[in-house]
Amino acid sequence: LDLAIVGVSFHVGSGCTDPETFVQAISDA
């Protein structure tokens, strides 16, 4: 696959219903 991945990728079902999960993931990125 020739794809340019930009930003943070989230897998649906891995705690994405919790806003804090996004905050932590973005902070870790």
C-alpha positions as a Markdown table, in Angstrom:
| # | Residue | x | y | z |
|---|---|---|---|---|
| 1 | Leu | 0.0 | 0.0 | 0.0 |
| 2 | Asp | 1.3 | 3.4 | -1.0 |
| 3 | Leu | -0.3 | 5.5 | 1.6 |
| 4 | Ala | 0.8 | 8.6 | 3.4 |
| 5 | Ile | -0.3 | 8.3 | 7.0 |
| 6 | Val | -0.6 | 11.6 | 8.8 |
| 7 | Gly | -1.7 | 12.2 | 12.4 |
| 8 | Val | -2.9 | 9.6 | 14.9 |
| 9 | Ser | -4.8 | 6.6 | 13.9 |
| 10 | Phe | -7.5 | 5.2 | 16.2 |
| 11 | His | -8.8 | 1.7 | 16.2 |
| 12 | Val | -12.5 | 1.7 | 16.8 |
| 13 | Gly | -13.3 | -0.4 | 19.8 |
| 14 | Ser | -10.1 | 0.3 | 21.7 |
| 15 | Gly | -11.6 | 2.7 | 24.3 |
| 16 | Cys | -12.4 | 5.4 | 21.7 |
| 17 | Thr | -15.6 | 6.2 | 23.5 |
| 18 | Asp | -13.6 | 7.7 | 26.3 |
| 19 | Pro | -12.4 | 11.2 | 25.5 |
| 20 | Glu | -9.5 | 10.8 | 27.8 |
| 21 | Thr | -8.2 | 8.1 | 25.6 |
| 22 | Phe | -7.9 | 10.5 | 22.7 |
| 23 | Val | -6.2 | 13.1 | 24.9 |
| 24 | Gln | -3.7 | 10.5 | 26.1 |
| 25 | Ala | -3.1 | 9.2 | 22.6 |
| 26 | Ile | -2.5 | 12.6 | 21.1 |
| 27 | Ser | -0.2 | 13.5 | 24.0 |
| 28 | Asp | 1.8 | 10.4 | 23.4 |
| 29 | Ala | 2.0 | 11.0 | 19.7 |
